[in-house]
């Protein structure tokens, strides 16, 4: 027979065993929690490191863009292209720094499927919200007349001793009217307002550069026929990459695709009045990615060319996931 004392000793032993098992279970859960937290912290550390690396690469790409603009005058003179600003010049070519291999090596950075690139845009190829004339905006159908009035009133100096109020970003203009995404961003076939508007530009009547402006922007010129705007862009993308000067527009009398159109002085008047052929405001776009594009970083820098020195007017940067 099992005595009472022996039974009690066996009960205590079972209780101890169960307690030990519970303690082991609790410690296991705690260990798993610590391991999971450690893993998450490690991932966050790697993410922060990759994000910082991507941002540093984007900054370096933006610096490369500044370098290109700093050498623009010298390169234009060497290539006999110093009399105008056009898309056939060196500054207008996009640069993939990984592919070029001068600054970064994709294999060394462990970024074989990532990108580090920079491209420069002529800021005076767009219609300036701060300096463009009223007629420019009236040609943009999505913009209401009351929005144009608000913009023009905003630009007027409040007193003779105060300068005009300038917009700092295109997004500020969107807040003046409830534009649809289709009107603002465009579609696959047409450009949206965000692609033809800018806050930068020529303070002298906001003139466009006929060598870099899109057909949509040129069509906004008062008196400009869309066919002429399309013809300018098509001829500009041809082998001659012209016009270099306003007088070079005589080339439009040459037939395109077997057709000829009458380009009279009257039809070219908007070009002579509202356009120019050189620019001094540029926007540098830099982009870098890590982890096969899962982490992206951007730099957008707007500069004004003051002689050979690109003076930075605005520097915006950011990073995030895909």
XYZ file of C-alpha atoms in Angstrom:
322
model
C 0.000 0.000 0.000
C 1.033 3.530 -0.693
C 1.386 5.378 2.521
C 0.043 8.891 2.961
C 3.543 10.366 3.333
C 4.701 8.661 0.153
C 1.637 9.931 -1.672
C 2.315 13.448 -0.510
C 5.949 13.229 -1.640
C 4.803 12.038 -5.048
C 2.319 14.925 -5.271
C 4.987 17.463 -4.422
C 7.248 15.962 -7.096
C 4.509 16.276 -9.694
C 3.838 19.866 -8.707
C 7.544 20.691 -9.037
C 7.644 19.045 -12.459
C 4.615 20.989 -13.673
C 6.090 24.219 -12.295
C 9.377 23.578 -14.073
C 7.531 22.903 -17.318
C 5.566 26.157 -16.950
C 8.753 28.093 -16.223
C 10.427 26.544 -19.270
C 7.410 27.442 -21.402
C 7.421 31.023 -20.149
C 11.179 31.320 -20.725
C 10.728 29.888 -24.225
C 8.062 32.489 -25.020
C 10.257 35.250 -23.623
C 13.237 33.972 -25.631
C 11.172 33.867 -28.814
C 9.980 37.395 -28.097
C 13.519 38.643 -27.580
C 14.689 36.819 -30.717
C 11.847 38.309 -32.759
C 12.503 41.767 -31.392
C 16.200 41.374 -32.119
C 15.379 40.297 -35.672
C 13.053 43.274 -36.173
C 15.608 45.687 -34.771
C 18.211 44.207 -37.090
C 15.903 44.621 -40.063
C 15.159 48.204 -39.045
C 18.875 48.886 -38.725
C 19.532 47.447 -42.184
C 16.581 49.401 -43.576
C 17.872 52.620 -42.027
C 21.345 51.904 -43.381
C 20.061 51.160 -46.890
C 17.835 54.212 -46.767
C 20.749 56.433 -45.761
C 22.930 54.873 -48.457
C 20.246 55.497 -51.065
C 19.886 59.103 -49.906
C 23.635 59.641 -50.021
C 23.753 58.225 -53.552
C 20.907 60.520 -54.619
C 22.772 63.486 -53.154
C 25.906 62.442 -54.999
C 23.904 62.181 -58.221
C 22.529 65.684 -57.630
C 26.085 66.917 -57.108
C 26.982 65.317 -60.436
C 24.178 67.331 -62.023
C 25.608 70.508 -60.493
C 28.995 69.552 -61.912
C 27.493 69.149 -65.384
C 25.887 72.585 -65.214
C 29.065 74.129 -63.866
C 30.873 72.898 -66.969
C 27.991 73.722 -69.324
C 29.467 76.943 -70.663
C 32.830 75.340 -71.357
C 31.309 72.257 -73.009
C 28.933 74.380 -75.097
C 31.843 76.467 -76.355
C 33.865 73.334 -77.134
C 30.929 71.833 -79.080
C 30.122 75.168 -80.785
C 26.721 75.214 -79.043
C 27.131 78.295 -76.874
C 24.604 80.459 -78.734
C 21.524 78.638 -77.394
C 20.176 76.155 -74.835
C 18.819 72.995 -76.396
C 18.145 69.325 -75.822
C 21.058 68.321 -78.046
C 23.579 69.626 -75.516
C 25.438 67.491 -72.998
C 23.495 68.701 -69.936
C 20.254 67.252 -71.361
C 21.444 63.635 -71.481
C 20.418 61.409 -68.557
C 23.301 59.819 -66.666
C 23.238 56.420 -64.956
C 26.089 56.622 -62.450
C 26.195 52.840 -61.983
C 26.385 52.266 -65.717
C 28.964 54.996 -66.143
C 31.091 53.479 -63.410
C 33.033 56.648 -62.606
C 31.486 57.348 -59.198
C 29.769 54.144 -58.156
C 30.096 50.474 -58.959
C 26.868 48.523 -58.727
C 28.697 45.328 -57.747
C 30.742 47.101 -55.086
C 27.594 48.641 -53.627
C 25.737 45.329 -53.779
C 23.136 46.981 -55.991
C 23.254 45.058 -59.268
C 19.512 45.575 -59.840
C 19.332 49.110 -58.445
C 19.663 52.563 -59.997
C 21.577 55.745 -59.373
C 20.736 58.281 -62.051
C 20.423 61.990 -62.675
C 18.752 64.045 -65.381
C 18.470 67.785 -65.826
C 15.363 69.644 -66.952
C 15.190 73.141 -68.339
C 12.900 74.942 -65.888
C 12.149 77.532 -68.565
C 10.581 74.883 -70.784
C 7.432 75.213 -68.669
C 4.924 77.975 -68.035
C 5.923 79.936 -64.958
C 3.150 80.431 -62.407
C 5.049 83.339 -60.905
C 5.963 85.159 -64.109
C 3.817 83.786 -66.936
C 1.351 86.096 -68.618
C -2.378 85.785 -68.146
C -2.881 84.608 -71.740
C -0.729 81.542 -71.064
C -3.081 80.249 -68.388
C -6.221 81.015 -70.369
C -5.070 78.479 -72.978
C -5.048 75.741 -70.328
C -8.671 74.607 -70.353
C -8.787 72.871 -66.935
C -7.919 76.147 -65.199
C -10.961 78.248 -64.240
C -10.958 81.979 -64.810
C -11.449 82.618 -61.108
C -8.313 80.571 -60.393
C -6.352 82.704 -62.853
C -7.695 85.855 -61.173
C -6.637 84.572 -57.738
C -3.163 83.768 -59.061
C -2.697 87.173 -60.674
C -3.987 88.942 -57.574
C -1.581 86.934 -55.423
C 1.318 88.025 -57.599
C 0.508 91.714 -57.285
C 2.574 93.590 -54.676
C 0.398 94.408 -51.674
C 2.029 97.823 -51.321
C 4.619 99.747 -53.315
C 7.153 98.734 -50.671
C 6.456 95.000 -50.801
C 7.487 92.537 -53.474
C 5.024 90.171 -55.106
C 4.105 86.958 -53.337
C 5.666 83.994 -55.136
C 4.562 80.382 -55.110
C 7.205 77.979 -53.856
C 5.845 74.823 -55.448
C 3.386 73.761 -58.132
C 1.342 71.959 -55.455
C 0.470 75.331 -53.933
C -1.320 76.186 -57.167
C -3.342 72.969 -57.034
C -4.777 74.090 -53.705
C -6.414 77.020 -55.523
C -8.691 74.698 -57.504
C -9.999 71.164 -57.146
C -8.271 69.677 -60.192
C -9.022 66.078 -61.085
C -6.127 63.639 -61.166
C -6.604 63.328 -64.928
C -6.234 67.081 -65.427
C -3.369 67.378 -62.957
C -1.288 64.299 -63.786
C -2.466 63.697 -67.333
C -2.889 60.347 -69.021
C -0.643 58.069 -71.001
C -1.310 60.122 -74.120
C -1.500 63.674 -72.817
C 0.502 65.694 -70.318
C -1.127 67.012 -67.178
C -0.826 70.457 -65.664
C 1.957 69.257 -63.373
C 4.054 68.585 -66.502
C 3.660 72.036 -68.087
C 3.667 74.345 -65.056
C 6.564 75.560 -62.918
C 7.179 78.181 -60.242
C 10.515 79.045 -61.836
C 11.163 80.844 -65.067
C 12.221 83.992 -66.836
C 11.134 87.051 -64.802
C 10.772 88.916 -68.103
C 7.185 87.924 -69.010
C 7.849 84.245 -68.274
C 9.105 83.517 -71.772
C 9.523 79.882 -72.829
C 12.580 78.324 -74.389
C 11.433 77.227 -77.826
C 14.254 74.661 -77.935
C 13.099 72.739 -74.862
C 9.384 73.459 -74.333
C 6.881 70.693 -75.009
C 4.184 70.975 -77.659
C 1.593 71.369 -74.873
C 3.488 74.321 -73.382
C 4.069 75.943 -76.780
C 0.376 75.585 -77.612
C -0.403 77.851 -74.647
C 1.308 80.782 -76.323
C -1.268 83.395 -77.380
C -1.889 83.000 -81.095
C 0.074 79.767 -81.404
C -1.492 77.083 -83.588
C -1.175 73.529 -82.213
C 0.034 72.320 -85.612
C 2.929 74.780 -85.539
C 3.818 73.712 -81.983
C 3.838 70.048 -82.990
C 5.930 70.866 -86.043
C 8.503 72.727 -83.961
C 8.908 69.780 -81.592
C 9.111 67.262 -84.456
C 11.745 69.276 -86.304
C 13.607 69.925 -83.043
C 13.868 66.182 -82.471
C 15.231 65.687 -85.981
C 18.878 65.413 -87.017
C 19.492 69.176 -86.940
C 18.085 69.709 -83.420
C 17.020 73.225 -84.312
C 15.903 76.052 -83.899
C 18.925 77.582 -82.240
C 17.714 81.134 -82.685
C 14.285 82.611 -83.378
C 15.338 83.416 -86.952
C 16.059 79.749 -87.561
C 12.308 79.092 -87.567
C 12.358 79.529 -91.317
C 13.126 75.808 -91.454
C 9.456 75.198 -90.755
C 8.718 76.006 -94.403
C 10.376 72.704 -95.283
C 7.878 69.888 -95.694
C 7.551 67.260 -92.976
C 6.445 63.770 -93.989
C 5.895 64.962 -97.511
C 3.673 67.868 -96.494
C 4.203 71.590 -96.560
C 2.460 74.250 -94.550
C 2.496 78.001 -94.863
C 4.468 79.440 -91.965
C 3.965 83.136 -92.317
C 5.511 85.839 -90.175
C 2.112 86.238 -88.510
C 2.066 82.588 -87.447
C 5.590 82.868 -86.082
C 4.815 86.079 -84.191
C 4.004 84.240 -80.904
C 7.458 82.646 -80.997
C 9.231 85.947 -81.424
C 7.099 87.617 -78.746
C 6.828 84.962 -76.061
C 9.827 82.675 -76.616
C 13.578 82.718 -76.388
C 16.338 80.249 -77.171
C 18.487 80.256 -74.044
C 17.844 79.457 -70.364
C 19.432 80.041 -67.010
C 17.054 78.155 -64.666
C 17.419 74.364 -64.459
C 16.046 71.578 -62.256
C 18.209 68.584 -61.405
C 16.378 65.307 -60.732
C 18.372 62.584 -58.953
C 17.125 59.112 -58.026
C 18.787 56.180 -56.290
C 17.415 52.829 -55.149
C 18.453 49.961 -52.902
C 17.241 46.405 -52.327
C 16.037 45.961 -55.902
C 14.006 49.133 -55.864
C 12.293 48.523 -52.523
C 14.001 51.600 -51.044
C 14.124 54.799 -53.100
C 15.669 58.193 -52.491
C 15.235 61.411 -54.447
C 16.851 64.802 -54.742
C 15.372 67.697 -56.690
C 17.551 70.760 -57.015
C 16.633 73.984 -58.816
C 19.487 76.265 -59.784
C 20.037 79.562 -61.530
C 23.097 79.857 -63.730
C 25.025 82.960 -62.772
C 27.809 82.900 -65.272
C 29.494 79.536 -64.780
C 28.237 79.144 -61.214
C 24.985 77.181 -60.611
C 23.405 78.978 -57.641
C 21.102 76.624 -55.712
C 17.626 78.123 -55.277
C 15.857 75.085 -53.826
C 16.957 71.655 -52.596
C 14.349 69.013 -51.832
C 15.050 65.408 -50.941
C 13.297 62.400 -49.503
C 13.387 58.618 -49.219
C 10.889 55.840 -48.806
C 9.735 52.425 -49.905
C 8.721 51.383 -53.367
